[in-house]
Every structure is written in C-alpha cells, then in structure tokens.
PDB file of C-alpha atoms and ligand atoms in Angstrom:
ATOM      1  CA  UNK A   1      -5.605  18.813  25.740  1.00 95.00           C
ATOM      2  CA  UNK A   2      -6.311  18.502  21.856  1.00 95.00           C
ATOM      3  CA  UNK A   3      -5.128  21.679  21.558  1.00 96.00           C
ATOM      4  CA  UNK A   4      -1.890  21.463  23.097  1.00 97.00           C
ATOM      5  CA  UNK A   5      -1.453  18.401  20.825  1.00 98.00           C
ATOM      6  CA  UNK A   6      -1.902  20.552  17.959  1.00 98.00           C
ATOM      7  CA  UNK A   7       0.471  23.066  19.109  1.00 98.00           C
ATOM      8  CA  UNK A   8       2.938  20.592  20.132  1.00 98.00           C
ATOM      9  CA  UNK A   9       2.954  19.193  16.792  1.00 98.00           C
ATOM     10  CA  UNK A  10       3.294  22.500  15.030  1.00 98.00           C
ATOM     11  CA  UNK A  11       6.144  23.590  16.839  1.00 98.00           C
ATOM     12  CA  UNK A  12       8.391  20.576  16.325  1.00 98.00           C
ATOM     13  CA  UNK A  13       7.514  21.021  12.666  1.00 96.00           C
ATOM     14  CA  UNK A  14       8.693  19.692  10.583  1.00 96.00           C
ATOM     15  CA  UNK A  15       9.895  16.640  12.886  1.00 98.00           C
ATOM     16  CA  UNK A  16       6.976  14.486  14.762  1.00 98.00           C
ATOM     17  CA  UNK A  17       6.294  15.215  18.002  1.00 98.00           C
ATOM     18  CA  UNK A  18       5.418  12.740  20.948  1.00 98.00           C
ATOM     19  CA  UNK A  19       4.195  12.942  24.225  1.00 98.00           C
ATOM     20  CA  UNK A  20       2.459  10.659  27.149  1.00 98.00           C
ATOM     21  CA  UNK A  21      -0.791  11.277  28.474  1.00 98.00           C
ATOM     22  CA  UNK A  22      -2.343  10.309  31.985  1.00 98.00           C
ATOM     23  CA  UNK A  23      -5.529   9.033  33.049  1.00 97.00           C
ATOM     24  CA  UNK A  24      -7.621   6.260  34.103  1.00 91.00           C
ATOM     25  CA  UNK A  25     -10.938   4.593  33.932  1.00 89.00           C
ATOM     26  CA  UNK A  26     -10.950   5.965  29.779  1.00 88.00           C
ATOM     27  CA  UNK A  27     -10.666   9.531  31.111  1.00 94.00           C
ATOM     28  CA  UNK A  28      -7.242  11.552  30.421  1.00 95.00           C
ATOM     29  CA  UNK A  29      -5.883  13.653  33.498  1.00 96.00           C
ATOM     30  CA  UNK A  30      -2.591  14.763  32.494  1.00 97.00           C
ATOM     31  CA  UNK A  31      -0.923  15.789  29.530  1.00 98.00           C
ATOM     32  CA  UNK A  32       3.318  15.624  29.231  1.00 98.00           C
ATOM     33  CA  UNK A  33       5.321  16.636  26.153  1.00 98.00           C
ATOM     34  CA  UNK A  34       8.497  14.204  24.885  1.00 98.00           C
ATOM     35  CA  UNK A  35      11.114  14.542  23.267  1.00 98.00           C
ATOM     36  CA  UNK A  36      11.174  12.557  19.727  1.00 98.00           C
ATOM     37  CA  UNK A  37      14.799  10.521  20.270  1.00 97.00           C
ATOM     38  CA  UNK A  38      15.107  10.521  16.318  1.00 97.00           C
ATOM     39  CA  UNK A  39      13.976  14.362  15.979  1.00 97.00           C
ATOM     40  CA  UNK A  40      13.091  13.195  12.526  1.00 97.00           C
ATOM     41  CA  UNK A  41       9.882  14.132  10.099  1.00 96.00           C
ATOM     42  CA  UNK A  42       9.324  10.531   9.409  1.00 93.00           C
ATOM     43  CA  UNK A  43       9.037   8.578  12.876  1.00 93.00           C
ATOM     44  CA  UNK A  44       9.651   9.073  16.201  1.00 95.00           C
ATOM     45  CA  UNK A  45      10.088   7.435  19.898  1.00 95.00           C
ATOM     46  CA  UNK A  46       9.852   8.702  22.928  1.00 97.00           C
ATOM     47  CA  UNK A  47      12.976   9.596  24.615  1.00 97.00           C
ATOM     48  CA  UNK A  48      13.965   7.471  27.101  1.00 97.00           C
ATOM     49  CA  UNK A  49      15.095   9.698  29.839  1.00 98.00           C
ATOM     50  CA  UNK A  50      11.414  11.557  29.093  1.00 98.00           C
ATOM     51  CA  UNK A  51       9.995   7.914  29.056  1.00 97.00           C
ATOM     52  CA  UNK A  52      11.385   7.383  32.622  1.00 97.00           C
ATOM     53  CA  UNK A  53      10.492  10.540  34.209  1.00 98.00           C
ATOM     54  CA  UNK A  54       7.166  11.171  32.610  1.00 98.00           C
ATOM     55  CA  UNK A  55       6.062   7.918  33.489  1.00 97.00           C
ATOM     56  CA  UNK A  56       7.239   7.779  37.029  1.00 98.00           C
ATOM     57  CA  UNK A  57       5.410  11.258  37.322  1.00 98.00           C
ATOM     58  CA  UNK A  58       1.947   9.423  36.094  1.00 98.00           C
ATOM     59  CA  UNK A  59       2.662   6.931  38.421  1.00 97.00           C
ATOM     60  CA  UNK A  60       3.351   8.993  41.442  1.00 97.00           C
ATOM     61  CA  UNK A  61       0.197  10.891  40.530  1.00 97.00           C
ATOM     62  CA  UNK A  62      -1.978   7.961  41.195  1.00 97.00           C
ATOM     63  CA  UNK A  63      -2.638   7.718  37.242  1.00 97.00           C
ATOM     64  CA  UNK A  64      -1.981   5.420  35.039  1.00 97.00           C
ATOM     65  CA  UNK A  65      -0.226   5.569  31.406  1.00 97.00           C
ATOM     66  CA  UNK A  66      -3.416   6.031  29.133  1.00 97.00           C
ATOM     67  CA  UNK A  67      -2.046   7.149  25.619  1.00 97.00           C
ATOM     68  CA  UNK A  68       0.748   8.199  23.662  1.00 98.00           C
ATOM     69  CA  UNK A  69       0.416  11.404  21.114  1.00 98.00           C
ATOM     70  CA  UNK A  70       2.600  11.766  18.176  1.00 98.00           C
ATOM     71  CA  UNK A  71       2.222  13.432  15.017  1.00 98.00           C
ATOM     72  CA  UNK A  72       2.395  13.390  11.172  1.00 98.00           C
ATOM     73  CA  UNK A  73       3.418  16.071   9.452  1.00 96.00           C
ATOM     74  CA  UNK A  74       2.397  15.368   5.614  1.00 95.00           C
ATOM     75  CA  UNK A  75       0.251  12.340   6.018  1.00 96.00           C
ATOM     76  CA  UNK A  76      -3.267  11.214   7.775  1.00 97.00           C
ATOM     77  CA  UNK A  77      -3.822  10.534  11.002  1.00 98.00           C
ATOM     78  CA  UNK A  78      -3.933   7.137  10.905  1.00 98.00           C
ATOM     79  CA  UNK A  79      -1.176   4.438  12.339  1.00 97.00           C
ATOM     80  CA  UNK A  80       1.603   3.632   9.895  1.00 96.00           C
ATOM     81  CA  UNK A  81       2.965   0.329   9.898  1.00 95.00           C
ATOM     82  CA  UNK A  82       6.016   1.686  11.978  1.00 94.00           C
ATOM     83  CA  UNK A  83       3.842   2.938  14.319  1.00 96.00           C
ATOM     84  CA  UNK A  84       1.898  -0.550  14.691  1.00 96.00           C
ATOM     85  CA  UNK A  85       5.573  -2.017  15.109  1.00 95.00           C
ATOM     86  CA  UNK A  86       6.065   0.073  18.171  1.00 93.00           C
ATOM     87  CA  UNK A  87       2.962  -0.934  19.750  1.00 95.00           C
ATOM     88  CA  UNK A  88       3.662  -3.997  19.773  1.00 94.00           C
ATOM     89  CA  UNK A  89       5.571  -3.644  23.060  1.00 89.00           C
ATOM     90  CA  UNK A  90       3.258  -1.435  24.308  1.00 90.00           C
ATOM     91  CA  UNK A  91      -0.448  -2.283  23.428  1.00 93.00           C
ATOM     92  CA  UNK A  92      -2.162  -0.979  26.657  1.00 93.00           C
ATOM     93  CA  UNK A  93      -2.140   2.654  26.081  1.00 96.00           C
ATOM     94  CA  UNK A  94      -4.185   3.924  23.381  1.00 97.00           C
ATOM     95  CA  UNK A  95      -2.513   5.814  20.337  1.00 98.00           C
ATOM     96  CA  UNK A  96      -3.780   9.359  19.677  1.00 98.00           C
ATOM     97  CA  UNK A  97      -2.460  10.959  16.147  1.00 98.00           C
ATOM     98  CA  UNK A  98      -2.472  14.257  15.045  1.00 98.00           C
ATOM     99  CA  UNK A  99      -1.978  14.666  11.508  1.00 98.00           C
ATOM    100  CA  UNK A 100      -1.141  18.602  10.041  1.00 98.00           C
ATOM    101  CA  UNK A 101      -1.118  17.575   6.326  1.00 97.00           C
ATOM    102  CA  UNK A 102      -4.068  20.249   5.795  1.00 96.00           C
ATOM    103  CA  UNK A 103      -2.150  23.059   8.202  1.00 93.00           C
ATOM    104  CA  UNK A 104      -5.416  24.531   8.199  1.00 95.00           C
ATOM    105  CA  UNK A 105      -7.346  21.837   9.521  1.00 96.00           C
ATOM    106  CA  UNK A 106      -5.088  19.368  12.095  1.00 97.00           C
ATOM    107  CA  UNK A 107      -6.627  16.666  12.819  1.00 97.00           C
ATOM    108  CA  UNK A 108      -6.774  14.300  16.183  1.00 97.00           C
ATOM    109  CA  UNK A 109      -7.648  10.426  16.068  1.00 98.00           C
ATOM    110  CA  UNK A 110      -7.310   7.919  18.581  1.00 98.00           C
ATOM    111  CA  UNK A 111      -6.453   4.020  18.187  1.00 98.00           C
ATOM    112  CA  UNK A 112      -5.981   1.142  20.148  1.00 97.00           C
ATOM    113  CA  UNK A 113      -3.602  -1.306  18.282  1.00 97.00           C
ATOM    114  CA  UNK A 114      -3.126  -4.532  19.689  1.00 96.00           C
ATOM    115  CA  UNK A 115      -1.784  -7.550  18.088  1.00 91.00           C
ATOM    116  CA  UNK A 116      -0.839  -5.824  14.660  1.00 92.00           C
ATOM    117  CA  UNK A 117      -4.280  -4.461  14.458  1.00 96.00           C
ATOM    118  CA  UNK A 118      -5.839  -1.356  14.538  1.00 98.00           C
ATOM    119  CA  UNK A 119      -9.155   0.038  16.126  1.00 98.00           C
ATOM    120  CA  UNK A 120     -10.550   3.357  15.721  1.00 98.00           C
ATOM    121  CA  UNK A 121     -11.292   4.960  18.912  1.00 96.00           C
ATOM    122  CA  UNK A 122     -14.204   7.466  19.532  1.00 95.00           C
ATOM    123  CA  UNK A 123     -12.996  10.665  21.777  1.00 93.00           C
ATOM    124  CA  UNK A 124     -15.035  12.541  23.476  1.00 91.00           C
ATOM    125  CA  UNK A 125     -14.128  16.368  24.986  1.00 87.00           C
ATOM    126  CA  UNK A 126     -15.049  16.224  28.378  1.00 80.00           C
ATOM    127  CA  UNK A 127     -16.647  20.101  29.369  1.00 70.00           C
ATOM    128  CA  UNK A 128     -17.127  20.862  25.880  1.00 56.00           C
ATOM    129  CA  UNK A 129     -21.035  20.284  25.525  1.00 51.00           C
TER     130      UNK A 129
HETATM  131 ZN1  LIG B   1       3.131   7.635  13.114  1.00 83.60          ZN
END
C-alpha cells in the first residue's frame, strides 16, 4: 500500500496527490486514489465527487474511513499548516504523507492531528517481517 502511495505521488508530479484509505481496528484494508480538486503542486483536497463515492465504497465494504494520503512534492513529510487547517473538519482519520523531495528516497509518515496539533504516528507493514 506504501508503494502505491509512492507511485501515486510520482505520477501526479508535479501536483500533490490524494487518496482515502480503508480499514478498521488501526489496520488499513483498502486503498482508493483521488483526484486533487486544485490539481496544484502546493495543496490539495479531495475531490468531492471522489469524496462521495470512495467513501460510500468504504462504507459499503463494512470499513471504515481510516486515513487520507497526500503528497509533497519539494518539502518533508510532515503536516503543513494548510494541511492542519483541513483536519480540522476531519480529525478522525489519520494523515499519511509522502514526501518526494529526495526522488530517490520518498518517504511515508503518518499523523493524527486533532485540535491544531500534530502526533507522529508509528506504521507498521503488516506481512513484511
Ligand atoms: Zn500537505
């Protein structure tokens, strides 16, 4: 699933790209690639029409909505104060980034922001042991 973040992100290069991810009980199921409404390097949100389906597809799945991806293209993995803005609405989910500012070395993290702040999360690769 990491992987298909990465490659996600490096084919909407250079705009961010987004997606929703399935799950429950802290495991992820189901991965599902967005559309970024702004198509734009520099922030992103996930279509709504995507919003609507994807989710309704998580739902009818029997999972839950357990993250959203997106990416940066030049800068760390790490929420910007746009993104914090966004969860603000929406602090359930946890917020996986994947940052290509070293192409050669993308990198995933994983945050749970709630209430304007912002907690690392540890993941762990299920099957990869
Ligand atoms: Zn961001």
């Amino acid at each position: 699933m990491l992987d298909e973040i990465v490659a996600h992100a490096r084919e909407d290069e250079p705009n961010e790209c987004c997606g929703l991810i399935g799950g429950g009980n802290g495991h992820a199921t189901s991965l599902h690639r967005a559309r970024n409404e702004f198509a734009s390097p520099l922030r992103y949100n996930v279509h709504p029409q995507d919003l609507l389906r994807i989710t309704t597809e998580i739902e009818s799945a029997g999972e839950e909505l357990a993250g959203i991806y997106h990416s940066h293209t030049r800068s760390e993995a790490y929420p910007s104060q746009t993104d914090v803005n966004l969860a603000a609405n929406w602090p359930d989910p946890l917020y996986l980034i994947c940052s290509l500012a070293d192409p050669a070395d993308p990198v995933v993290r994983a945050f749970s922001i709630r209430g304007g702040s912002i907690d690392e999360v540890d993941l762990e690769i299920e099957g990869a042991r």
